Amino acid sequence: MLQKRQVWLVAVLIVLSGCAVLGVSHYDDLFGPEQPRQRLVEYRQGGAHYLQQVKPILDNRCVVCHGCYDAPCQLKLSSPQGIDRGLSKALVYDGTRILAQPPTRLLFDATTTSQWRDKGFTPVLNERVQTGYANLQGSVMYHSLLLKQRTPFPQQTVLNDAFDFSLDRQQTCPTMDEYEQYAQNNPHAGMPYGLPALTNQEYGKLHTWLEQGAQMSEVAVPSKAVAQQVTKWEQFLNQSGNKHQLAARYIYEHWYLANIYFSEHGGTDFFKLVRSKTPPGESIELIATVRPFDDPKVDRVYYRLLHERSTILSKTHLPLALDDKKLARLYTQFIGPNYSVSELPSYAPKLAANPFKTFADIPVKSRYQFMLDEAELIVKGFIKGPVCRGQIALNVINDHFWVAFVDPEKNASPAVEALLMQHDDDLLLPAAEQSNVLPLSSWAKYAKHQSDYLEAKTQLSEQIFNQGGKLDLALIWQGDGHNPNAALTIFRHFNSATVVKGFVGQQPKTAWVLDYALFERIHYLLVAGFDVYGNIGHQLITRLYMDFLRLEGEQNFLNLLPRSHRQQIKQHWYRKSHLSLSEFINRKSLLGAPSHINYQSDDPQRELYDKLAEYLAPVMHREYDHLAVPSTLRVLNDLPNAAVATLPQVSFVLANDEQGELKGYTLLRHNAHFNISSLLNEEGQRAYAEDYVTVLPGFVGDYPEAIWYLPNEAHADAFASGLRQVSDEASYQALKAQFGIRRTHPQFWQYSDLLHQTAKQTRGVEFGLFDYNRLENR
């Protein structure tokens, strides 16, 4: 009896395992086993068809949602390597993970399709027998496009709850074996998701491409002239000698996110500054560390320029122009000064995460001038780097504020250099603990360090300004008389942000003044030291530490105001705040020394804004001057509060001017707060009655949430008048039906193309494709 039962159990297991195998290997039976492959071919061998016929469709219809870390399912369609890599159900942005996860960066963390399969990525292209029929039937990409073509899509209406557009929505990412059931359960989920289908012509081109094996080609190699520039810069960055090598390391750790181009040869070829195991003249072998200062585990690091072959996306585009003038400037900053480097610093985490120790041999003035020269680029790293995604990451800053900088001549005095050397341990940053952190104990430690540093900094400042030093506008950097990086504006858009040159928009609630130590720490906290794959502790301590740095920047600004108003204005900025330890620590950095700026009114903050704008006027960037907005739209700067409350954070407007030329404008809604002290209760700190809108020329922001089209002046007048009358969701949706380009607009993609064409004309080298993952459904 027992033997019969065992035989029966074995038989059941065989049947069940057979079913399981059948479920897994259904396509194996039809088309053979999967054989991961890379489909790169030469331009003449089929690559031309991909570049000319296929890539433009993928870029303008697919990459606008599938382009980067935050792409659904990590599907990055902006490069052949990303298409070959395919899908992953794992989240990059996960604020709850207990342990850091291995990174999954294209080109760095795997170099072949097989390696990506070993890391859990599944294909979107057929990887079985290569026949026309199999290439279609075995492709997730094909079935996703086909599902949209076969499923009616509503026109000019709000989509129902079946569509989930939330940033933290559940990842589905079906494999080919899962797709049939997925399509039955989600008939609305064809691609492009939540947007109109491709035209028949576009669909036909992708159908043919997929059927023929989805061969791809890289973009053209740079010209000989550009290649010569690459050679020249790699020679500069890889000279022998400790002084040159330390300078190159410093430059790399600040420029590694930049999209470098050579201004004398146009802005079409971009390069990434990378670390390689191989010297110039040989093929680049990337050093794949999580952070730019992690141990490379090689005897000699070489800094190389890697041709950027992915489609340029606005949300990650940090253009940096190099030319002979910039090269000469770097020689002046790093090679010319009289200093020596007896020994190169190690890559031990506690040292490498502390730039004040690592680069102590390089004069502070050289380091600070280098950062100021490209201040917008460095700040863009905070904004467009991996850290800046999501509401929790961004609720550490206000929605609109201005940034100025301490003059390097004042900030690089012997006394300041001595302060940084004496307190370099207090300037240690969370990256010293790598990517797995216990946040509470770490926070207490860093709070003590910040308190000690601020006490010493404040004592030195009091000494300087009470013994003949003047606390006045001469402390502010004037851009060396020519550099527009001296004045910046940062806009937060709830779960994304933007930085631009100039003091833009209405006078904001707050402002920052950055000195060298503060500027450097923000970079090593939010950019160089941040690991997007880190655990919850790493991400939390980064957010909490940024509280210290924001408060320090704000208080540098407050110290320029009359002593009688400093605490009063600070209290207004932090109304209804339960005094946090961060605020308590930073409270002592308010100076007792008097300001020598001559104030005439009872509103010194407004006066200071006016004086700063006048002081920096010779270098002020004017691209976003409100006077460039037509009067019909400029009136929206004074929208009634009820109308402001209905707007999304970022709205793009396409409007024809009197000459019939299409121009672009941006409506930014700024969420006001009583304070930004709370990590998890932002809603409870909102000062709704103080929300306001800024209308700007051009496109400011990377994630449009609403798109409006105004074909003539009459429509612009009607739109502005209608928006002033909006008071609730129903009236907003009625206006959207009249002037908006909804997700469901039948000509959505034609207007999308117009949007990008207009942006390309105005942004020039700054242009990149916008991201549609935040488009509203209203």
PDB file of C-alpha atoms in Angstrom, residues 13 56 81 114 117 122 148 151 176 183 190 195 253 256 258 296 357 388 443 454 540 577 594 635 688:
ATOM      1  CA  LEU A  13       4.862  15.216  -9.046  1.00  0.00           C
ATOM      2  CA  PRO A  56      13.306  58.398 -33.961  1.00  0.00           C
ATOM      3  CA  GLN A  81      22.260  48.226 -24.605  1.00  0.00           C
ATOM      4  CA  SER A 114      23.747  37.088 -20.704  1.00  0.00           C
ATOM      5  CA  ARG A 117      19.854  37.725 -17.568  1.00  0.00           C
ATOM      6  CA  THR A 122      14.075  39.507 -18.855  1.00  0.00           C
ATOM      7  CA  LYS A 148      -2.552  49.145 -27.721  1.00  0.00           C
ATOM      8  CA  THR A 151      -7.684  48.127 -27.760  1.00  0.00           C
ATOM      9  CA  MET A 176       6.702  36.659 -22.548  1.00  0.00           C
ATOM     10  CA  ALA A 183      -3.071  41.214 -21.370  1.00  0.00           C
ATOM     11  CA  GLY A 190      -0.673  48.387 -24.113  1.00  0.00           C
ATOM     12  CA  LEU A 195      -1.223  57.630 -24.167  1.00  0.00           C
ATOM     13  CA  GLU A 253      34.589  63.634  -8.684  1.00  0.00           C
ATOM     14  CA  TYR A 256      31.399  62.661 -13.648  1.00  0.00           C
ATOM     15  CA  ALA A 258      28.246  66.019 -16.792  1.00  0.00           C
ATOM     16  CA  PRO A 296      39.061  51.318  -7.890  1.00  0.00           C
ATOM     17  CA  LYS A 357      40.848  65.532   4.048  1.00  0.00           C
ATOM     18  CA  CYS A 388      16.446  63.990  -6.447  1.00  0.00           C
ATOM     19  CA  TRP A 443      22.260  61.088  12.868  1.00  0.00           C
ATOM     20  CA  LEU A 454      29.117  75.637  13.437  1.00  0.00           C
ATOM     21  CA  LEU A 540      17.100  58.695   5.539  1.00  0.00           C
ATOM     22  CA  SER A 577       7.501  74.350  13.814  1.00  0.00           C
ATOM     23  CA  PRO A 594      26.129  93.984  12.788  1.00  0.00           C
ATOM     24  CA  VAL A 635      -1.212  88.403 -15.688  1.00  0.00           C
ATOM     25  CA  TYR A 688      -2.145  76.921   1.096  1.00  0.00           C
TER      26      TYR A 688
END
